[in-house]
Coordinates of C-alpha atoms and ligand atoms in Angstrom, one line a residue:
X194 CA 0.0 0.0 0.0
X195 CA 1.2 3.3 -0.7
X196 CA 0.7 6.8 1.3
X197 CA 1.0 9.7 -0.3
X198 CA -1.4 11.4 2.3
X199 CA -1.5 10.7 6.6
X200 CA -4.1 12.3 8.3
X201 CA -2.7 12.1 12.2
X202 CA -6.0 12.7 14.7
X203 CA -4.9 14.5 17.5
X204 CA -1.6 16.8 17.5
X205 CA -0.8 16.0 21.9
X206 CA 2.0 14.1 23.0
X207 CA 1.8 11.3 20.8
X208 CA -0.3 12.8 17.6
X209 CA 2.1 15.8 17.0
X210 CA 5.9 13.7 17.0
X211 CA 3.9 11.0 15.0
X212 CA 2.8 13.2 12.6
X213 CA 6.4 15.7 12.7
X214 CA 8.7 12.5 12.0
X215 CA 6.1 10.9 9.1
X216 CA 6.5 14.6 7.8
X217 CA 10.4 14.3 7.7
X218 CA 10.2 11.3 5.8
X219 CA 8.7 13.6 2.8
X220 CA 5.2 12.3 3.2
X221 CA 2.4 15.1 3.4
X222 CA 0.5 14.8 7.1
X223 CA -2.4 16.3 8.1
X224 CA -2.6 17.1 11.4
X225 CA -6.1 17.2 12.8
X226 CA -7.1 18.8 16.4
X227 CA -10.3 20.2 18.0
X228 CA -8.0 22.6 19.7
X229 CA -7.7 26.1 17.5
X230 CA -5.1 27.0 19.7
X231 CA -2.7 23.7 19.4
X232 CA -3.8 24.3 15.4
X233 CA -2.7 27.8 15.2
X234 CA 0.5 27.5 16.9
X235 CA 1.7 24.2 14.9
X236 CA 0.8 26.0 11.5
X237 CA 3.6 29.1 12.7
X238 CA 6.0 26.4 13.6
X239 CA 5.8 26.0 17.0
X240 CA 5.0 23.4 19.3
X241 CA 2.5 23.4 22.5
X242 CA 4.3 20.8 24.5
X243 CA 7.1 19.8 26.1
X244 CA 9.2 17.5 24.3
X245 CA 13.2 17.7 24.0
X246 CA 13.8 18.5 20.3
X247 CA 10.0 18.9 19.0
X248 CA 10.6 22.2 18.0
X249 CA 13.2 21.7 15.5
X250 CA 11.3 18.9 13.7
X251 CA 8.2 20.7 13.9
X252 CA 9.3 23.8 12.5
X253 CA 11.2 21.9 9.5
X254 CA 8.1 19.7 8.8
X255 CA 5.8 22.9 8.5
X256 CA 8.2 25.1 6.6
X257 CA 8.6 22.8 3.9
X258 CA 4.7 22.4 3.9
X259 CA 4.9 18.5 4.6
X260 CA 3.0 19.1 7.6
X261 CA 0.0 21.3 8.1
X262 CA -2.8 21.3 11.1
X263 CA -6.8 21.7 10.6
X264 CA -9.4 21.6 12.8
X265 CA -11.9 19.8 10.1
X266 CA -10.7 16.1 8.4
X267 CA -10.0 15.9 5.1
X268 CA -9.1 13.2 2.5
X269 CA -5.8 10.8 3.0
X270 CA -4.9 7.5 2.4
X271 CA -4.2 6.7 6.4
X272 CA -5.7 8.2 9.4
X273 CA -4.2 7.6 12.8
X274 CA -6.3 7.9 15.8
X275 CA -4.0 9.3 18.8
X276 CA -6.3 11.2 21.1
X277 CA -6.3 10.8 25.1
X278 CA -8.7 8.1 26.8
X279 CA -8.7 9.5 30.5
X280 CA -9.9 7.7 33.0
X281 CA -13.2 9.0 35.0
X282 CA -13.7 9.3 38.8
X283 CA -14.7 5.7 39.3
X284 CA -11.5 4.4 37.8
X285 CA -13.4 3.8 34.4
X286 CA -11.8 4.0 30.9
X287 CA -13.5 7.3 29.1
X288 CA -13.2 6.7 25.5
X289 CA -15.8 9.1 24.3
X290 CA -12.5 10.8 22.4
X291 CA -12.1 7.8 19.8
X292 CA -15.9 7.9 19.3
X293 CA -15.6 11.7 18.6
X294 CA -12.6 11.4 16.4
X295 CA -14.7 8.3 14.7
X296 CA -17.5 10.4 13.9
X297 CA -15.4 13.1 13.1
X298 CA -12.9 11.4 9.6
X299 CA -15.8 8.7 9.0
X300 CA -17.5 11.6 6.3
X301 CA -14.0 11.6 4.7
X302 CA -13.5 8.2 4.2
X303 CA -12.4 6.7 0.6
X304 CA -12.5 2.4 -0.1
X305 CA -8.9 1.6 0.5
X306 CA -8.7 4.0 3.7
X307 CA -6.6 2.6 6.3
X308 CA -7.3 3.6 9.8
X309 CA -5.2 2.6 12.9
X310 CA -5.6 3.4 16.3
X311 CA -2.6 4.6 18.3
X312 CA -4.6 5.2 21.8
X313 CA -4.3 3.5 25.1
X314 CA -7.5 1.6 24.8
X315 CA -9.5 -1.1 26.8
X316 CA -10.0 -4.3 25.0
X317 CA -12.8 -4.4 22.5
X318 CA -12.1 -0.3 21.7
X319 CA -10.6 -1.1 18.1
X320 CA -13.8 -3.0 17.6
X321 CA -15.7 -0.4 18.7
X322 CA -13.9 1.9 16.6
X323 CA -14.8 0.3 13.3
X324 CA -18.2 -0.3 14.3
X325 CA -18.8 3.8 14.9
X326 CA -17.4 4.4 11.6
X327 CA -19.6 1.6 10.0
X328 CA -22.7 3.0 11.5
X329 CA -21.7 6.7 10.2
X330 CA -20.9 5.2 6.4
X331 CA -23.0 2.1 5.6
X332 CA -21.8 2.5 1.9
X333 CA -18.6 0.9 2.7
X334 CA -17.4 -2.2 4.3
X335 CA -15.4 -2.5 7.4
X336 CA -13.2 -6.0 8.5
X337 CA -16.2 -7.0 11.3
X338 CA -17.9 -7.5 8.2
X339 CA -15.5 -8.4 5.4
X340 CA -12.9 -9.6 7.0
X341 CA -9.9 -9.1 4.1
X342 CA -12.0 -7.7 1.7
X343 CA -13.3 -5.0 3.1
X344 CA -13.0 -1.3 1.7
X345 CA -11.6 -0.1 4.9
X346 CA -8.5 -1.4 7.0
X347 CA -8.8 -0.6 10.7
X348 CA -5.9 -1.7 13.2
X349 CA -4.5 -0.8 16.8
X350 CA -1.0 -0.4 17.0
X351 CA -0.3 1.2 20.7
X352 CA 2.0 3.5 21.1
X353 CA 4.9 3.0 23.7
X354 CA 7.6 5.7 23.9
X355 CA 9.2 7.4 26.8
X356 CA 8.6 10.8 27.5
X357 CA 11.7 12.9 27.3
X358 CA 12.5 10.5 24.8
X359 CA 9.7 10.6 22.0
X360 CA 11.7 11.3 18.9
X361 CA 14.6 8.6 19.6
X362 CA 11.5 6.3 20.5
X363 CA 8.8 6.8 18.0
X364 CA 11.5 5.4 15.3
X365 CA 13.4 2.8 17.3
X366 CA 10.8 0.6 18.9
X367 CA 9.4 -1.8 17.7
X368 CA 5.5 -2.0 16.9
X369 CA 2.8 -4.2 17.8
X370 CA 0.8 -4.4 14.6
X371 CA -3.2 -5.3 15.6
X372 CA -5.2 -5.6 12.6
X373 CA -8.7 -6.7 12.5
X374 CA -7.9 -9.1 9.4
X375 CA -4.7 -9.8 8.2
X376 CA -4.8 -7.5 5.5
X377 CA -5.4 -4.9 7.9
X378 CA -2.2 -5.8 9.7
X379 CA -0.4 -5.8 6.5
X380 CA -1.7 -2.3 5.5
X381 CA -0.5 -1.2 9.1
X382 CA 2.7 -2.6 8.6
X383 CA 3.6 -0.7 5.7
X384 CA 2.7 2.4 7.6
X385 CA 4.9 2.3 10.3
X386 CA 7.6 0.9 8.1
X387 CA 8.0 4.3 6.3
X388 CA 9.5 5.9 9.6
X389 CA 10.1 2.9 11.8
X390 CA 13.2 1.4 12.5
X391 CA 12.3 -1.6 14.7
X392 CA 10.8 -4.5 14.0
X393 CA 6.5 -4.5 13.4
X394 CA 5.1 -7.3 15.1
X395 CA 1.5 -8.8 13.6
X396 CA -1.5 -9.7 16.5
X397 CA -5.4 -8.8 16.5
X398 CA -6.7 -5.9 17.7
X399 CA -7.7 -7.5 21.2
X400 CA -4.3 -8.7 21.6
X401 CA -2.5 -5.4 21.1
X402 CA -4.7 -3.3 23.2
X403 CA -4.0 -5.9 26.2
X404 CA -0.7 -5.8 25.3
X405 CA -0.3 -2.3 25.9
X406 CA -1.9 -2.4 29.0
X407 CA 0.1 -5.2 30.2
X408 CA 3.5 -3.9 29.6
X409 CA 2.2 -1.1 32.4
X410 CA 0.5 -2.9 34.8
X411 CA 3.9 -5.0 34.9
X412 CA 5.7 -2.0 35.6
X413 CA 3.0 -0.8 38.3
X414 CA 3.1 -4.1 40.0
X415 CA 6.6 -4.3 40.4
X416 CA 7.0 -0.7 41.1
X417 CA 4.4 -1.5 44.2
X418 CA 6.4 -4.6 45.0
X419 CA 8.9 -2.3 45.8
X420 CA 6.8 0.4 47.4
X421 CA 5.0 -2.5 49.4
X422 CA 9.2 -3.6 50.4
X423 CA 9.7 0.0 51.5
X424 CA 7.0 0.0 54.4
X425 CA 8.1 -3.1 55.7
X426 CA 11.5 -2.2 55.7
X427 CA 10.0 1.0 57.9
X428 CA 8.3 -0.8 60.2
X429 CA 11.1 -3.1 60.6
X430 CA 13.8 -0.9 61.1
X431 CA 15.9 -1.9 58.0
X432 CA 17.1 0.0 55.0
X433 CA 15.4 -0.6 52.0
X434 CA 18.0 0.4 49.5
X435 CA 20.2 -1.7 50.8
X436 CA 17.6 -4.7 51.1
X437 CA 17.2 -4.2 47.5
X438 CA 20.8 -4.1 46.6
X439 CA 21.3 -7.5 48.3
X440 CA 18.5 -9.2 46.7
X441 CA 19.1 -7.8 43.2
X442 CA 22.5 -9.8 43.5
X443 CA 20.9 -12.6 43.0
X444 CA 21.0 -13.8 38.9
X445 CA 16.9 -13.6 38.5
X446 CA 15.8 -10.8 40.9
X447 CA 15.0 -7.4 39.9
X448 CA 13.4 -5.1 42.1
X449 CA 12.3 -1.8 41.1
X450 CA 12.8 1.3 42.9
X451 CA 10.6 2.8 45.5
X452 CA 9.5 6.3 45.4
X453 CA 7.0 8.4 46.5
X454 CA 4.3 7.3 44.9
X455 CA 3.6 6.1 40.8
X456 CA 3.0 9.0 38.7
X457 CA 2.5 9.9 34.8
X458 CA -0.5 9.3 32.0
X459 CA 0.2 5.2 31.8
X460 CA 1.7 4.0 34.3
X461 CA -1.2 4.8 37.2
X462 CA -3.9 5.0 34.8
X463 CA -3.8 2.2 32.3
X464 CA -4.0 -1.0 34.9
X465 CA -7.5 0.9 35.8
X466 CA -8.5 -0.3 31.7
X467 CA -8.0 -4.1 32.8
X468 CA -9.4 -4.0 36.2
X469 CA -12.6 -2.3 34.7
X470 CA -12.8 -5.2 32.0
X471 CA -12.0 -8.3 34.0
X472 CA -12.5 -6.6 37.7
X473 CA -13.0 -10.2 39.3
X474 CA -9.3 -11.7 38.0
X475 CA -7.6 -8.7 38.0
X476 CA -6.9 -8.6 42.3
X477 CA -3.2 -8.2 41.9
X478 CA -3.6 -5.5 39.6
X479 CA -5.8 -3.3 41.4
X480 CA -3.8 -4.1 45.0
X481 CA -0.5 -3.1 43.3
X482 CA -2.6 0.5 42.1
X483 CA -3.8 0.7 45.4
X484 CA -0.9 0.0 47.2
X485 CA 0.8 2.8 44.7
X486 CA -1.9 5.3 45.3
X487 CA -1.8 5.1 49.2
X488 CA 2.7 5.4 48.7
X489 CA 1.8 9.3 48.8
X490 CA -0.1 9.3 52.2
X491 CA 2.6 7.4 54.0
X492 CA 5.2 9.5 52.8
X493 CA 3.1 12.5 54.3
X494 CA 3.1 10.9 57.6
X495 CA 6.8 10.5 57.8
X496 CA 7.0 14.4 56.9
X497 CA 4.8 15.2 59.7
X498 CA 6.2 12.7 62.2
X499 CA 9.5 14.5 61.0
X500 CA 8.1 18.0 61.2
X501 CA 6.9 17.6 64.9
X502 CA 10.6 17.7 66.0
X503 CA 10.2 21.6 65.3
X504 CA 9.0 24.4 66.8
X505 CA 8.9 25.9 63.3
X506 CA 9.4 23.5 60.8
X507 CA 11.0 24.8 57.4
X508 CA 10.5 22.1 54.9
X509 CA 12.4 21.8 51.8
X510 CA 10.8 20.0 49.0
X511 CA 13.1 18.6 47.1
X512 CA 11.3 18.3 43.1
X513 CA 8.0 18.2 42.1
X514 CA 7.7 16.5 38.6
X515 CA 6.9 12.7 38.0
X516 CA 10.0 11.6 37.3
X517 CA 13.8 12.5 37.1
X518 CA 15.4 15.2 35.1
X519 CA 12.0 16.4 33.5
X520 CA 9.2 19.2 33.6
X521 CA 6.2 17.6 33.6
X522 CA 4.2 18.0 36.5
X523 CA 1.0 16.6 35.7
X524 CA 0.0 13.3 37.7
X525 CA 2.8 14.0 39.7
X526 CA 2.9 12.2 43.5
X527 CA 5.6 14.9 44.6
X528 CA 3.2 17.7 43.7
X529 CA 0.4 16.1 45.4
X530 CA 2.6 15.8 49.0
X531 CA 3.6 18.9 48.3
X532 CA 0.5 20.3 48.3
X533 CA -1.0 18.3 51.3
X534 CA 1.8 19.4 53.5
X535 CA 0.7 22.9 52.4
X536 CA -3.4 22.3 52.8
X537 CA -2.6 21.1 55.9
X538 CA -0.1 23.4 57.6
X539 CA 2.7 21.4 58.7
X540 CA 5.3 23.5 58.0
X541 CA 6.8 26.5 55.9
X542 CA 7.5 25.2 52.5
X543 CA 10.2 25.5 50.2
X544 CA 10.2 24.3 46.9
X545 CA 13.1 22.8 44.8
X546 CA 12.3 22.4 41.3
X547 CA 15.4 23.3 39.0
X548 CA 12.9 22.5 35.6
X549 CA 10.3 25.5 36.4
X550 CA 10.5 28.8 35.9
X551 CA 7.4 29.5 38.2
X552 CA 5.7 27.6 40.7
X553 CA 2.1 25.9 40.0
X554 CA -1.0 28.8 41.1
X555 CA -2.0 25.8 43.8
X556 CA 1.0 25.6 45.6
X557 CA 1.7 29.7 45.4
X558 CA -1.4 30.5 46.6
X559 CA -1.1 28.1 50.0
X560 CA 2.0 30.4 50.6
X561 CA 4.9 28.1 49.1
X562 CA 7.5 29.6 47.5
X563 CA 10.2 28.5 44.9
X564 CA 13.6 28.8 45.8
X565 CA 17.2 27.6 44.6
X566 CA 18.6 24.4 46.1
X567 CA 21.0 26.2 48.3
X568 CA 18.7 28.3 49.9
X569 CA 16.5 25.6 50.7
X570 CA 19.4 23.6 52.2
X571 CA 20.4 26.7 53.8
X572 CA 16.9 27.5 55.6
X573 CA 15.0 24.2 55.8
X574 CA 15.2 22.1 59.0
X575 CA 13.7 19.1 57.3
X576 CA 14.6 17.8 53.6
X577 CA 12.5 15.8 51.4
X578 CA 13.5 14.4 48.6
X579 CA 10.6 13.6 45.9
X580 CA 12.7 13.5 43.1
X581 CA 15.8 12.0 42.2
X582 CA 16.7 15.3 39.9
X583 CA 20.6 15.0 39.2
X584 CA 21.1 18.8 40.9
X585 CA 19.8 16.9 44.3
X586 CA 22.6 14.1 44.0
X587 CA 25.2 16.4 44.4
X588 CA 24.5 17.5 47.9
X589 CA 26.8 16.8 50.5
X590 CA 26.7 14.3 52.9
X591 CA 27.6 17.1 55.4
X592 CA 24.9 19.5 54.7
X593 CA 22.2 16.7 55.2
X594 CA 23.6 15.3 58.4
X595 CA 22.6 18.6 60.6
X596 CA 19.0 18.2 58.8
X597 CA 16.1 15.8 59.0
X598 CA 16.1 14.0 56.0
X599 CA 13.4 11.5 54.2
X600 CA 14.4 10.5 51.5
X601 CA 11.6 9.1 49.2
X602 CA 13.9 8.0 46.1
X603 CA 17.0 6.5 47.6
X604 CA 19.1 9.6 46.7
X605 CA 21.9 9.9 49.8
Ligands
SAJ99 N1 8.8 4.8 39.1 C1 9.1 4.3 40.4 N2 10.0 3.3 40.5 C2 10.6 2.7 39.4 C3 10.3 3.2 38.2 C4 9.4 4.2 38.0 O1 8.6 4.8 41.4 O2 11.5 1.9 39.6 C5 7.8 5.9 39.0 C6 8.4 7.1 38.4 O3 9.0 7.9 39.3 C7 7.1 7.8 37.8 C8 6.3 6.6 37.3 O4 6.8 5.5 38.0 O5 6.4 8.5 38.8 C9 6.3 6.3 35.8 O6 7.6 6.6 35.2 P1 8.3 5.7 34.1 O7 9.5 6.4 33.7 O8 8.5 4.3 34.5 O9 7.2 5.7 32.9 P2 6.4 6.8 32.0 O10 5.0 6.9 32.7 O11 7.1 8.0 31.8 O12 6.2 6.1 30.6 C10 5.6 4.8 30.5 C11 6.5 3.8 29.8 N3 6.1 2.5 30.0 C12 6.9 1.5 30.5 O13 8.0 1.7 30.8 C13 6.3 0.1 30.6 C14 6.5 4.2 28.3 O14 7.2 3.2 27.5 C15 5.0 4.2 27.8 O15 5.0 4.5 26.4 C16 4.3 5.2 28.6 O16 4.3 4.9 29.9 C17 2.9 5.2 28.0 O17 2.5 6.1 27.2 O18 2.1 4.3 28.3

């Protein structure tokens, strides 16, 4: 099959790299968002996220006219579905996007149309999926009905690339191809070949979208494994790091690292998709989200057991992204402690976070402020560390010994 025209649904943290790094491989993208602002600002070249090295592809893409945004579908050989599926306040998958973004192309759609979904999706959703777009154009025939002969190819192929690391990612990984027919898979295939590099592995939809979920809810459960380790090694007076230095000597043991709590888009959301569809059979998943979720509230304990000492308590928090080394705050556990510790007035707070320029209106207006690391080291009484940023590793053994230290990542 040949592409002369993408169509990428949704220009977020997936949509717009996708449809940037098909664009540098000389094929005209369309890029297609409900938002006028995200639409505005990729059509001058610029980006609305944050992701190391965007920019530069971005701006190429859009100067040489290989990439252009809309807010209203058009025409293309391939469309590809990449817009969010949240999850709702009673831990349910919300995939009302896909059925937007469904309705939205299925007026555009030409026999030989290939359409693949990139989402984060329960099982069944690619299913779902073709059946919207069947019910919006009966004139054509999807694979639920015509298996390898229908006039439109529909496939899930998940998308599974590291933040901070999109661009290196989106071309090295390999794929996991779920068509609804084989046909479909083969169609999908020669997609991702034009700009992939790894290898493209064939399944069914069904398949695929567990697959996805599984390769998170492995990394949740081990990740509250360790978390689970890390209060028992409280409670028993012993030093988890060190427990899970010994035990990771041995030839098949692993053990992740504990932190403050799991934070991100995937990680804590996605197990949520396959408790919801198998809720009986899926105990061990859910305990390892629960135990994950709850890692925040214990860590606030310590602070205020630790806090207590004082007569005024200066606390410094040490980070408040999700993970090491980058900006992104959202779903963050170390912003969520940072803020209870605020809401609930256990000390003067000083924030540490060397990838902000200002701190988030929530913690500002609850009287934090944002300071440099010495300053904090200089004024706090009690250190936290809630991120293992590489400024924070650098601090000397001296400075912390005259403080109160928890650290929640294994830093010192
Ligand atoms: N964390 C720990 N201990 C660990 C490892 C991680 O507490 O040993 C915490 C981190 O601090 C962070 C959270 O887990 O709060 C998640 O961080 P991460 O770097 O493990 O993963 P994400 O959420 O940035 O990206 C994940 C990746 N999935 C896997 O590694 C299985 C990525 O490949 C996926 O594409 C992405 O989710 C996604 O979109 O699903």
């Amino acid at each position: 099959m040949e592409f002369n025209k993408i169509s990428v649904i949704g220009l977020g943290y997936i949509g717009l790299p996708t449809a940037a790094v098909i664009a540098s491989r000389g094929i005209e993208v369309v890029g297609v968002d409900v938002s006028q602002h995200a639409v505005d600002t990729i059509n001058e070249g610029n980006i609305h996220i944050v992701e190391p090295d965007l920019d530069i592809v971005v701006r190429s893409v859009v100067t040489t006219g290989k990439l252009r945004a809309t807010i209203t579908p058009e025409k293309a050989d391939a469309f590809l579905v990449a817009v969010p599926t949240p999850l709702n306040s009673n831990h349910q998958p919300d995939i009302s996007y896909i059925e937007a973004a469904a309705k939205a192309i299925a007026p555009v759609l030409e026999t030989g149309n290939l359409v693949i979904l990139e989402s984060t999706s329960p099982v069944g959703t690619t299913e779902k999926l073709a059946h919207w777009l069947s019910e919006a154009r009966p004139d054509l025939s999807f694979p639920q009905q015509a298996g390898d002969e229908a006039d439109i190819r529909v496939a899930h192929c998940p998308e599974r690339v590291l933040p901070g690391y999109v661009l290196q990612e989106l071309v090295a990984n390999d794929r996991i191809i779920g068509g609804m027919s084989n046909k479909c898979s083969e169609a999908a295939t020669a997609l991702y070949q034009t700009f992939v590099r790894g290898e493209c592995i064939n399944t069914n939809a069904r398949t695929a979208e567990l697959s996805k979920l599984t390769e998170n809810a492995f990394r949740d459960v081990n990740i509250a494994f360790a978390n689970e380790l890390s209060m028992i090694c409280d409670k028993l007076k012993i030093d988890v790091w060190e427990l899970i230095k010994l035990a990771n000597r041995h030839p098949r043991v692993n053990i992740l690292k504990p932190g403050p709590g799991v934070g991100g888009h995937c990680i804590a959301v996605d197990p949520w998709f396959i408790v919801d569809s198998a809720p009986d059979e899926a105990r061990l998943i859910r305990s390892a989200r629960e135990i994950n979720d709850n890692k925040p509230k214990f860590v606030l304990e310590k602070i205020k057991t630790a806090a207590d000492q004082f007569k005024r308590p200066v606390i410094a928090c040490l980070g408040l992204a999700f993970k090491a080394d980058i900006d992104d705050l959202r779903e963050s556990p170390a912003l969520g402690i940072t803020q209870d510790i605020l809401e609930q007035d256990i000390g003067e707070v000083l924030v540490v976070e060397p990838n902000i320029k200002t701190l988030p209106k929530a913690l500002a207006e609850r009287g934090g402020v944002l300071v440099k690391l010495d300053e904090a080291l200089e004024k706090a009484n009690t250190i936290v560390a809630l991120v293992d940023h590489k400024e924070f590793k650098k601090i000397s053994a001296n400075i912390l010994n005259s403080k109160v230290v928890i650290d929640t990542r294994g830093i010192w």
